PDB file of C-alpha atoms and ligand atoms in Angstrom:
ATOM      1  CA  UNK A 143       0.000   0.000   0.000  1.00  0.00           C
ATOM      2  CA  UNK A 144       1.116   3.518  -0.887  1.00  0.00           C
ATOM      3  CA  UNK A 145       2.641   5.099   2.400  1.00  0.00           C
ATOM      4  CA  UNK A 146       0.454   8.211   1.618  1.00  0.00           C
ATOM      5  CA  UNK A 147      -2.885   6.512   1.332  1.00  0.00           C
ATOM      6  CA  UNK A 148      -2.106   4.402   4.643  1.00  0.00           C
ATOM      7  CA  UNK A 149      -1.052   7.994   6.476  1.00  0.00           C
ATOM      8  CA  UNK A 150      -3.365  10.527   5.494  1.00  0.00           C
ATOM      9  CA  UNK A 151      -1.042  13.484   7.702  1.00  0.00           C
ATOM     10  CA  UNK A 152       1.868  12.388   5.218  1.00  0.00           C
ATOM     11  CA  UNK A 153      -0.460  13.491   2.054  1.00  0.00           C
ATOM     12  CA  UNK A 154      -0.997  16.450   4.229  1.00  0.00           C
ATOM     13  CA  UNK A 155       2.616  16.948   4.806  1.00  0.00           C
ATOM     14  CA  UNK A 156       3.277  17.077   1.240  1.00  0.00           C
ATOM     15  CA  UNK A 157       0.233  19.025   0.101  1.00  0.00           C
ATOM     16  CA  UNK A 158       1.958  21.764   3.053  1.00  0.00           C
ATOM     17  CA  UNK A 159       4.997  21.754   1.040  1.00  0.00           C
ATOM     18  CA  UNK A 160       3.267  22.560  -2.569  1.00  0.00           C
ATOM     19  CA  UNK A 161       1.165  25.257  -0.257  1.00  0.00           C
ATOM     20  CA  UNK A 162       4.440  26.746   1.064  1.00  0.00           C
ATOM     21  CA  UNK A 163       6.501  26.749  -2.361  1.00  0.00           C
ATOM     22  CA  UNK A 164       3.151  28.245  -3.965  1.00  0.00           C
ATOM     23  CA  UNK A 165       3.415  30.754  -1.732  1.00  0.00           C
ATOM     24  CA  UNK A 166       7.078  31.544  -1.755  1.00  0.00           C
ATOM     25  CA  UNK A 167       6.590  32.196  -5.344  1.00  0.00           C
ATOM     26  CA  UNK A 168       3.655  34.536  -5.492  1.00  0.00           C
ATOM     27  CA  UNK A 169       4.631  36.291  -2.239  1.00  0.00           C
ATOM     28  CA  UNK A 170       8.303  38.341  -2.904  1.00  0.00           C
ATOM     29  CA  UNK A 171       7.809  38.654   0.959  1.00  0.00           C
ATOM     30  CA  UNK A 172       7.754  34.995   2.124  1.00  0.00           C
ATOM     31  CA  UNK A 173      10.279  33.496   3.836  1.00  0.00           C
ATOM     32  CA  UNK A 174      10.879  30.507   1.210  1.00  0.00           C
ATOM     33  CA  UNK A 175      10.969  32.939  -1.954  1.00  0.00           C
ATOM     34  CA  UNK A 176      14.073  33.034  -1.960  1.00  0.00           C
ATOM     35  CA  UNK A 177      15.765  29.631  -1.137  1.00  0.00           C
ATOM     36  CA  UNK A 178      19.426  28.490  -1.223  1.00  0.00           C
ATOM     37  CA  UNK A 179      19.773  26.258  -4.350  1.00  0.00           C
ATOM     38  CA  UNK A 180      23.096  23.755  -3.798  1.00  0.00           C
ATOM     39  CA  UNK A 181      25.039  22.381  -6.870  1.00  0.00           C
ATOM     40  CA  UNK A 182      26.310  18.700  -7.425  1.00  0.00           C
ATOM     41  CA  UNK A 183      30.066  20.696  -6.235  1.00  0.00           C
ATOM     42  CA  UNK A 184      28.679  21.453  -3.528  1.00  0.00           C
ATOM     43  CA  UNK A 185      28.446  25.282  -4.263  1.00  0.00           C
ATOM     44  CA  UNK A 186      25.486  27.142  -2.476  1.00  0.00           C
ATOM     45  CA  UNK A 187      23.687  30.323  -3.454  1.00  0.00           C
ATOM     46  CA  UNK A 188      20.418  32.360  -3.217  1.00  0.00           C
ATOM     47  CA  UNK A 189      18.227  32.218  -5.846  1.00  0.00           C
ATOM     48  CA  UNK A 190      14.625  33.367  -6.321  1.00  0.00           C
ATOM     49  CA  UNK A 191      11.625  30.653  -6.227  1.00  0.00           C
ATOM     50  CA  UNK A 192      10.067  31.682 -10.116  1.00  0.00           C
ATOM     51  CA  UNK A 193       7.457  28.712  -9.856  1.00  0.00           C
ATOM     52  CA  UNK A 194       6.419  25.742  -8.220  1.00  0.00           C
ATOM     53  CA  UNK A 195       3.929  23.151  -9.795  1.00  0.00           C
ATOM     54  CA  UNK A 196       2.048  20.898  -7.256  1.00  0.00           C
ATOM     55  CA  UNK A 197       3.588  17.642  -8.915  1.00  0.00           C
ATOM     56  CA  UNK A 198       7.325  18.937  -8.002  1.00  0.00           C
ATOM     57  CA  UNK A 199       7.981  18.521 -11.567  1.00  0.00           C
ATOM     58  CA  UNK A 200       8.991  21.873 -12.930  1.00  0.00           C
ATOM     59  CA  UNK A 201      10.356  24.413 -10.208  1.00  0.00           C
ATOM     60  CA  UNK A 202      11.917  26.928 -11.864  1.00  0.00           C
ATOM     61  CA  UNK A 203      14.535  29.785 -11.310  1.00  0.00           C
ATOM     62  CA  UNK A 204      15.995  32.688 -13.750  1.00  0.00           C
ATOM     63  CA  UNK A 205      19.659  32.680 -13.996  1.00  0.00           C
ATOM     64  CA  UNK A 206      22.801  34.146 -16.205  1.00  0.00           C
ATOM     65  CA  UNK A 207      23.891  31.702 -18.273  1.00  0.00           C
ATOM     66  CA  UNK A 208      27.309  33.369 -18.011  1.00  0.00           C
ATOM     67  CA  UNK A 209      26.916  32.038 -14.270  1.00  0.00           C
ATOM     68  CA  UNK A 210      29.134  29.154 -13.491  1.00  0.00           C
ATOM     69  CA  UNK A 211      26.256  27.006 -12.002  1.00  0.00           C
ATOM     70  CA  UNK A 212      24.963  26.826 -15.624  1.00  0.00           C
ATOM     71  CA  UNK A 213      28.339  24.963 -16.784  1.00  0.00           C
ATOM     72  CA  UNK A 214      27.959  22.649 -13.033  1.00  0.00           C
ATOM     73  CA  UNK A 215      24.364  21.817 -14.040  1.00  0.00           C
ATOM     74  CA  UNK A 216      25.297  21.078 -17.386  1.00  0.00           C
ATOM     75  CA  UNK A 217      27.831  18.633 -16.350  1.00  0.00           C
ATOM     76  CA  UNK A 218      26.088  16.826 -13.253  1.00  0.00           C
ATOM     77  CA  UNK A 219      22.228  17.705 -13.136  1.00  0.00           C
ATOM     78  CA  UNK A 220      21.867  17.065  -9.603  1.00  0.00           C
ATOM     79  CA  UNK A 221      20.472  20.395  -7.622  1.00  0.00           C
ATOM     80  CA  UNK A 222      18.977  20.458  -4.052  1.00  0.00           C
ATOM     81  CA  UNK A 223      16.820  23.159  -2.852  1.00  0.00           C
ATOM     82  CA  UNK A 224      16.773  24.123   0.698  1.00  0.00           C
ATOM     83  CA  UNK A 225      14.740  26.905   1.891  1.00  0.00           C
ATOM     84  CA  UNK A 226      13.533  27.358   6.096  1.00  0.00           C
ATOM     85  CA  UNK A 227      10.669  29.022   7.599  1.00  0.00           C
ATOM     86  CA  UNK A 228      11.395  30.172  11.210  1.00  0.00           C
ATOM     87  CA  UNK A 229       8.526  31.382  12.699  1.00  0.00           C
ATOM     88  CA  UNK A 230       6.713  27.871  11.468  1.00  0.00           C
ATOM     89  CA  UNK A 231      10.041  26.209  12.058  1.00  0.00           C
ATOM     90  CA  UNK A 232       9.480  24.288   8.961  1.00  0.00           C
ATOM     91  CA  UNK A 233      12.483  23.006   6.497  1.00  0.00           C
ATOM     92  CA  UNK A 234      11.920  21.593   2.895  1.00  0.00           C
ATOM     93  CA  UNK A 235      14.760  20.033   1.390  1.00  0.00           C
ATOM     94  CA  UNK A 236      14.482  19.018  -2.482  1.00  0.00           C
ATOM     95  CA  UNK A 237      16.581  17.412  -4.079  1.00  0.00           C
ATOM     96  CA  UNK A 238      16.404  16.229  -8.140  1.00  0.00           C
ATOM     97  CA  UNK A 239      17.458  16.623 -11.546  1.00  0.00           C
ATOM     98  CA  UNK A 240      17.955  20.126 -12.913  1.00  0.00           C
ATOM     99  CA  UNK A 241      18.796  21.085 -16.836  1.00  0.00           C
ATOM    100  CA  UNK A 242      19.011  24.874 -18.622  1.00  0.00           C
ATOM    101  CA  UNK A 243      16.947  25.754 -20.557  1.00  0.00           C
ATOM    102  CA  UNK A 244      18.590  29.523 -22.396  1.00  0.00           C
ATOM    103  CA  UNK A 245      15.770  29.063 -25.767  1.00  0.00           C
ATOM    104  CA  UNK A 246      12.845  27.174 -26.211  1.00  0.00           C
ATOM    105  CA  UNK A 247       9.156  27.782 -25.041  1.00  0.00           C
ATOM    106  CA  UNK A 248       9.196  28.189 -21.326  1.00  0.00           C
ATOM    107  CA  UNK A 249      12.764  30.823 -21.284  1.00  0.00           C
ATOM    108  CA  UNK A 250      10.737  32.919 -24.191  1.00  0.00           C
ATOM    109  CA  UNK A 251       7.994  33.019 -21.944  1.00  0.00           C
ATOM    110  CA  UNK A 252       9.465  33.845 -18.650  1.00  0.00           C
ATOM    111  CA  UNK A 253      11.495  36.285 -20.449  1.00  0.00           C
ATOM    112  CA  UNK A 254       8.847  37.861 -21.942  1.00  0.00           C
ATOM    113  CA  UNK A 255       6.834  38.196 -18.174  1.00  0.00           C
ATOM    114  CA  UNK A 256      10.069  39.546 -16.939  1.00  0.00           C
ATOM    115  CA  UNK A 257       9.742  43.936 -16.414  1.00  0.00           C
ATOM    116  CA  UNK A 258      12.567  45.656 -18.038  1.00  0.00           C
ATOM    117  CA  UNK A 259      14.224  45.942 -14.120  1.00  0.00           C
ATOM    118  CA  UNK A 260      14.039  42.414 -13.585  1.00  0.00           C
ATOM    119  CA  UNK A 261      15.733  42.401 -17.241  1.00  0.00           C
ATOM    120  CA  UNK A 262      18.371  44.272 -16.215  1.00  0.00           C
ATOM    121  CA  UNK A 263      20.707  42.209 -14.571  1.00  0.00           C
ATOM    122  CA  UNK A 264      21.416  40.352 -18.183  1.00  0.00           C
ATOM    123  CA  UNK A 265      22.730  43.562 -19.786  1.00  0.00           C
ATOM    124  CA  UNK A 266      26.032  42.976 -17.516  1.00  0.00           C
ATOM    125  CA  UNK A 267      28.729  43.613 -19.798  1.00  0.00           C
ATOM    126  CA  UNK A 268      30.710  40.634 -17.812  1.00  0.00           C
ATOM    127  CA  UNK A 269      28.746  37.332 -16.629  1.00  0.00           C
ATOM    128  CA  UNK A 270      28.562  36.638 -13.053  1.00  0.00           C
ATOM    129  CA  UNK A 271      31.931  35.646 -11.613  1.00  0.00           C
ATOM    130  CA  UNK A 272      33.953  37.267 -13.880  1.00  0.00           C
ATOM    131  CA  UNK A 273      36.584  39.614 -12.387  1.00  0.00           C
ATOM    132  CA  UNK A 274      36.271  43.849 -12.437  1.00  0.00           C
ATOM    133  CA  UNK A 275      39.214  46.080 -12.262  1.00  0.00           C
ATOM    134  CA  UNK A 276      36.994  48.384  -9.876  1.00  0.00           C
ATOM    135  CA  UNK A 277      34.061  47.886  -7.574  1.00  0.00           C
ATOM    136  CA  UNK A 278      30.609  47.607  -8.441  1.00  0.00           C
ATOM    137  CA  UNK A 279      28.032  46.042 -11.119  1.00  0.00           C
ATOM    138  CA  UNK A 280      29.081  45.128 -14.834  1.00  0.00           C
ATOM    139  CA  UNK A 281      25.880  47.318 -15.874  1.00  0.00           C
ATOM    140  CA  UNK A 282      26.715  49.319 -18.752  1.00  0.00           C
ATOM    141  CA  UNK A 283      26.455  53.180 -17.106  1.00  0.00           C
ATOM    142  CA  UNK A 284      23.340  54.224 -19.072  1.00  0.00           C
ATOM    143  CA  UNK A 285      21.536  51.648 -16.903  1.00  0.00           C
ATOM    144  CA  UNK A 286      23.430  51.687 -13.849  1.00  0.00           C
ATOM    145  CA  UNK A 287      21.191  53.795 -11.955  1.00  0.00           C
ATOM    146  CA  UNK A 288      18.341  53.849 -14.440  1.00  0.00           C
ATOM    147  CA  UNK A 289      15.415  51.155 -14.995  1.00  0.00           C
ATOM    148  CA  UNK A 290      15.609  50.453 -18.787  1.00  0.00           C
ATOM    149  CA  UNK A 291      13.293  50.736 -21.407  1.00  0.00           C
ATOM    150  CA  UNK A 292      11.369  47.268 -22.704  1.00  0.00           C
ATOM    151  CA  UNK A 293      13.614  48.126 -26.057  1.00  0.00           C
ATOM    152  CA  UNK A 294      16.635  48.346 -23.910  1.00  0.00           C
ATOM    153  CA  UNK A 295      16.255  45.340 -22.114  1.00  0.00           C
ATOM    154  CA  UNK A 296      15.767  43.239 -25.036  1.00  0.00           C
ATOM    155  CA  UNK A 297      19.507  43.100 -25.306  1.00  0.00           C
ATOM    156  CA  UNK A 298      20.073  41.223 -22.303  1.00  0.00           C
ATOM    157  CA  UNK A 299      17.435  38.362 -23.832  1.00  0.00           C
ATOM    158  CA  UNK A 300      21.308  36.377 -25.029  1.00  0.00           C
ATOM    159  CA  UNK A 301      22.023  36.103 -21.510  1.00  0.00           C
ATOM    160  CA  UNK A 302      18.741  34.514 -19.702  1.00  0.00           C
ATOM    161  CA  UNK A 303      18.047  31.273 -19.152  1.00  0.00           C
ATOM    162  CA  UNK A 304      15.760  29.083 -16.822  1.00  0.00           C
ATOM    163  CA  UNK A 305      16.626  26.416 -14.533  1.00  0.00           C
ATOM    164  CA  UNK A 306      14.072  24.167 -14.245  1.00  0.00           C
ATOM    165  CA  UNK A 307      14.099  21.360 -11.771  1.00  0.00           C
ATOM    166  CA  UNK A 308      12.473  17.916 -11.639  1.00  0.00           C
ATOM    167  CA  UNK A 309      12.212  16.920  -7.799  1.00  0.00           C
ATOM    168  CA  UNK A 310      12.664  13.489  -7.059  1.00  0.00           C
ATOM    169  CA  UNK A 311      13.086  13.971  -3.245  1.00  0.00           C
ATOM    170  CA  UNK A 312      11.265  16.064  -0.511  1.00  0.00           C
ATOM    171  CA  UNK A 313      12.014  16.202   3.121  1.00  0.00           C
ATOM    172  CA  UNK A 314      10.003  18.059   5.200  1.00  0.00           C
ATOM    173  CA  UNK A 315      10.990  18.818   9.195  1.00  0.00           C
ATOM    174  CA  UNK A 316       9.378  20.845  11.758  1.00  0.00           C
ATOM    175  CA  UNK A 317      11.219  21.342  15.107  1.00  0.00           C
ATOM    176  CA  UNK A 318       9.382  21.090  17.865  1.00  0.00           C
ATOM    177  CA  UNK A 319       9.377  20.535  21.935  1.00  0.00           C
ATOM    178  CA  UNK A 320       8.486  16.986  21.367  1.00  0.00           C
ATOM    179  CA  UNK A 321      11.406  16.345  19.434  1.00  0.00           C
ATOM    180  CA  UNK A 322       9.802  17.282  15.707  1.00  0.00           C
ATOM    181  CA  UNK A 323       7.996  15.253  13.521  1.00  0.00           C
ATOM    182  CA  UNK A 324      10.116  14.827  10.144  1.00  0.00           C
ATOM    183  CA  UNK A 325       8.932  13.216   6.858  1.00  0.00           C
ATOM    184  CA  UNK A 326      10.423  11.825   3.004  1.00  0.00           C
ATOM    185  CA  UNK A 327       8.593  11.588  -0.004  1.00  0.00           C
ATOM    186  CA  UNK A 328      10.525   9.849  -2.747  1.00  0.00           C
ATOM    187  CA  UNK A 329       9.555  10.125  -6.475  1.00  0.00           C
ATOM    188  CA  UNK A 330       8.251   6.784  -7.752  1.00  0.00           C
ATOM    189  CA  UNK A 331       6.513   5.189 -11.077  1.00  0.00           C
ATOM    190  CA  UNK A 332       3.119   5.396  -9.443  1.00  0.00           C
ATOM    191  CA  UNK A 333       3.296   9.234  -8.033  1.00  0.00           C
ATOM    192  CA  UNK A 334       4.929   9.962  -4.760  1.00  0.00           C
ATOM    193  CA  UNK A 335       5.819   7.692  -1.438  1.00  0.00           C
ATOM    194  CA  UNK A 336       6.559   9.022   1.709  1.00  0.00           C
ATOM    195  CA  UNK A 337       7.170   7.786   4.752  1.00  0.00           C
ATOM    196  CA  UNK A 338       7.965   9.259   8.341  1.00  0.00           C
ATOM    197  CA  UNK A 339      11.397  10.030   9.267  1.00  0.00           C
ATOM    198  CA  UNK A 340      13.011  10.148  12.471  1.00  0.00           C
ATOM    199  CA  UNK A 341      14.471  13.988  12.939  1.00  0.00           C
TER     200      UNK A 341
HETATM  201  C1  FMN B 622      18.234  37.777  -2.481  1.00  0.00           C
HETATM  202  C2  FMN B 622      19.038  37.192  -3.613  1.00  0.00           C
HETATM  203  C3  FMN B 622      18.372  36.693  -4.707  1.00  0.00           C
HETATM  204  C4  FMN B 622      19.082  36.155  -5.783  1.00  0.00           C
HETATM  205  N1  FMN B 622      18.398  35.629  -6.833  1.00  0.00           N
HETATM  206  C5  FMN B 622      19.086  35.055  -7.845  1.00  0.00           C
HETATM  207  C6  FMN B 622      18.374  34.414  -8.913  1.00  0.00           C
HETATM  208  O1  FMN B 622      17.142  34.359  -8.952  1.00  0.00           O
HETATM  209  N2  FMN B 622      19.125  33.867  -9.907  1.00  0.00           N
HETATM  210  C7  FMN B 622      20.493  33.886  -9.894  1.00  0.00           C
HETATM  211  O2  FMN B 622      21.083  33.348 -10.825  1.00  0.00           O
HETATM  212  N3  FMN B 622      21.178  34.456  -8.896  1.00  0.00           N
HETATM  213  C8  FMN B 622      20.515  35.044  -7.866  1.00  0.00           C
HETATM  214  N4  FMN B 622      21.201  35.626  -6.842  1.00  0.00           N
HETATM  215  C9  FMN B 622      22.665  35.679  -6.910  1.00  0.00           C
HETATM  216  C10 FMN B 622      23.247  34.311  -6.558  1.00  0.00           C
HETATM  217  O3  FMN B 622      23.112  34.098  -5.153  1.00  0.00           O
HETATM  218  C11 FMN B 622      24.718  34.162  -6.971  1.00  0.00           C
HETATM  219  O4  FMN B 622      25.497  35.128  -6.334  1.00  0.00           O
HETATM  220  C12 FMN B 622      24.900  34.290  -8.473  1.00  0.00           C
HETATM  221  O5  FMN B 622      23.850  33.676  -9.177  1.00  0.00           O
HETATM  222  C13 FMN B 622      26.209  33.635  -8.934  1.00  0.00           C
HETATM  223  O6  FMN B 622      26.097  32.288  -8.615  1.00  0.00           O
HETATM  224  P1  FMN B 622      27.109  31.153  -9.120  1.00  0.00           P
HETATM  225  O7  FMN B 622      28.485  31.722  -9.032  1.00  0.00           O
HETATM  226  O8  FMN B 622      26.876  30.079  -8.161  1.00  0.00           O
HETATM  227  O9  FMN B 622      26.713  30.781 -10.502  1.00  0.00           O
HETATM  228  C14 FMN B 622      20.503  36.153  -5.750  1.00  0.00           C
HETATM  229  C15 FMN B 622      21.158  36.628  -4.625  1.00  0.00           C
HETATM  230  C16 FMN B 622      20.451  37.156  -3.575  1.00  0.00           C
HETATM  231  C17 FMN B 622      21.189  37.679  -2.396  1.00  0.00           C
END
């Protein structure tokens, strides 16, 4: 029998996660929109929660592709996604499959729901990582300290790219005075199984 059937509270632990994720992405405010995102060398960073489906299928995050994450994806797809909420002392960790998507359907549209300030950041004249000889952004000046037009952020279209990851792993842990309650879902042929999990 399906661990989730046999524990209804596990099928409401996961439907809690999907709530919280949807939320971290509408909400710029919530406490999960903006999780740490870990690479397969171990690299961490912060990255914005773009969207969450309710099947864990396609989360999905804007990115440089100048960024060197883009070249560790490309080379070992393995990305875990770990984002807390303190005042419900909740963690999700997700771990899966990632790949980059810089053309195609879902970067054209994401690109094209993107304002021209969110645009911005791909009109760096150097990618992400790449050295300066002074302090500062790589923003060419005319946009430095200036939101630019739609036709001016156009040019940074080269640059964009979606990550879009395919969970195959959830944890979800809430501290608590009785020691926590703690719980894994694991992607399988027949839709998700979970299972409670010592914390
Ligand atoms: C609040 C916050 C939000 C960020 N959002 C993103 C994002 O959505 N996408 C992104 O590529 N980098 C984002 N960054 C920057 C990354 O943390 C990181 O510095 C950059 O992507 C370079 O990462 P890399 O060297 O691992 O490729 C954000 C940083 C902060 C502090």
């Amino acid at each position: 029998m399906n661990p989730i059937d046999q524990y209804p509270q596990l099928d409401a632990l996961f439907a809690d996660a999907i709530a919280r994720l949807d939320h971290a992405v509408r909400d710029r405010n919530a406490v999960m929109h903006a999780p740490v995102v870990v690479t397969a060398d171990g690299d961490a960073r912060i990255m914005v929660l773009r969207a969450a489906d309710a099947d864990l299928a396609a989360l999905r995050f804007h990115t440089d592709g100048r960024s060197p994450k883009v070249a560790t994806i490309a080379a070992d797809a393995r990305l875990t996604v770990l984002a807390y909420d303190p005042a419900a002392r909740v963690q999700l960790r997700i771990a899966g499959t990632a790949r980059v998507e810089s053309a195609g359907p879902v970067a054209d549209a994401a690109w094209a729901a993107a304002s021209p300030l969110s645009r911005r950041c791909y009109l760096a004249e150097a990618g992400p990582g790449a050295v300066l000889d002074t302090a500062g952004s790589a923003l060419p000046p005319d946009v430095r300290n200036h939101r630019p037009t739609l036709a001016q952020s156009e040019a940074g279209r080269g640059h964009f790219a979606v990550i879009m990851l395919r969970a195959e792993r959830l944890d979800w842990l809430q501290l608590g005075r009785d020691g926590g309650t703690r719980a894994q879902f694991v992607r399988a042929t027949d839709g998700w199984q979970g299972a409670w999990i010592a914390p």
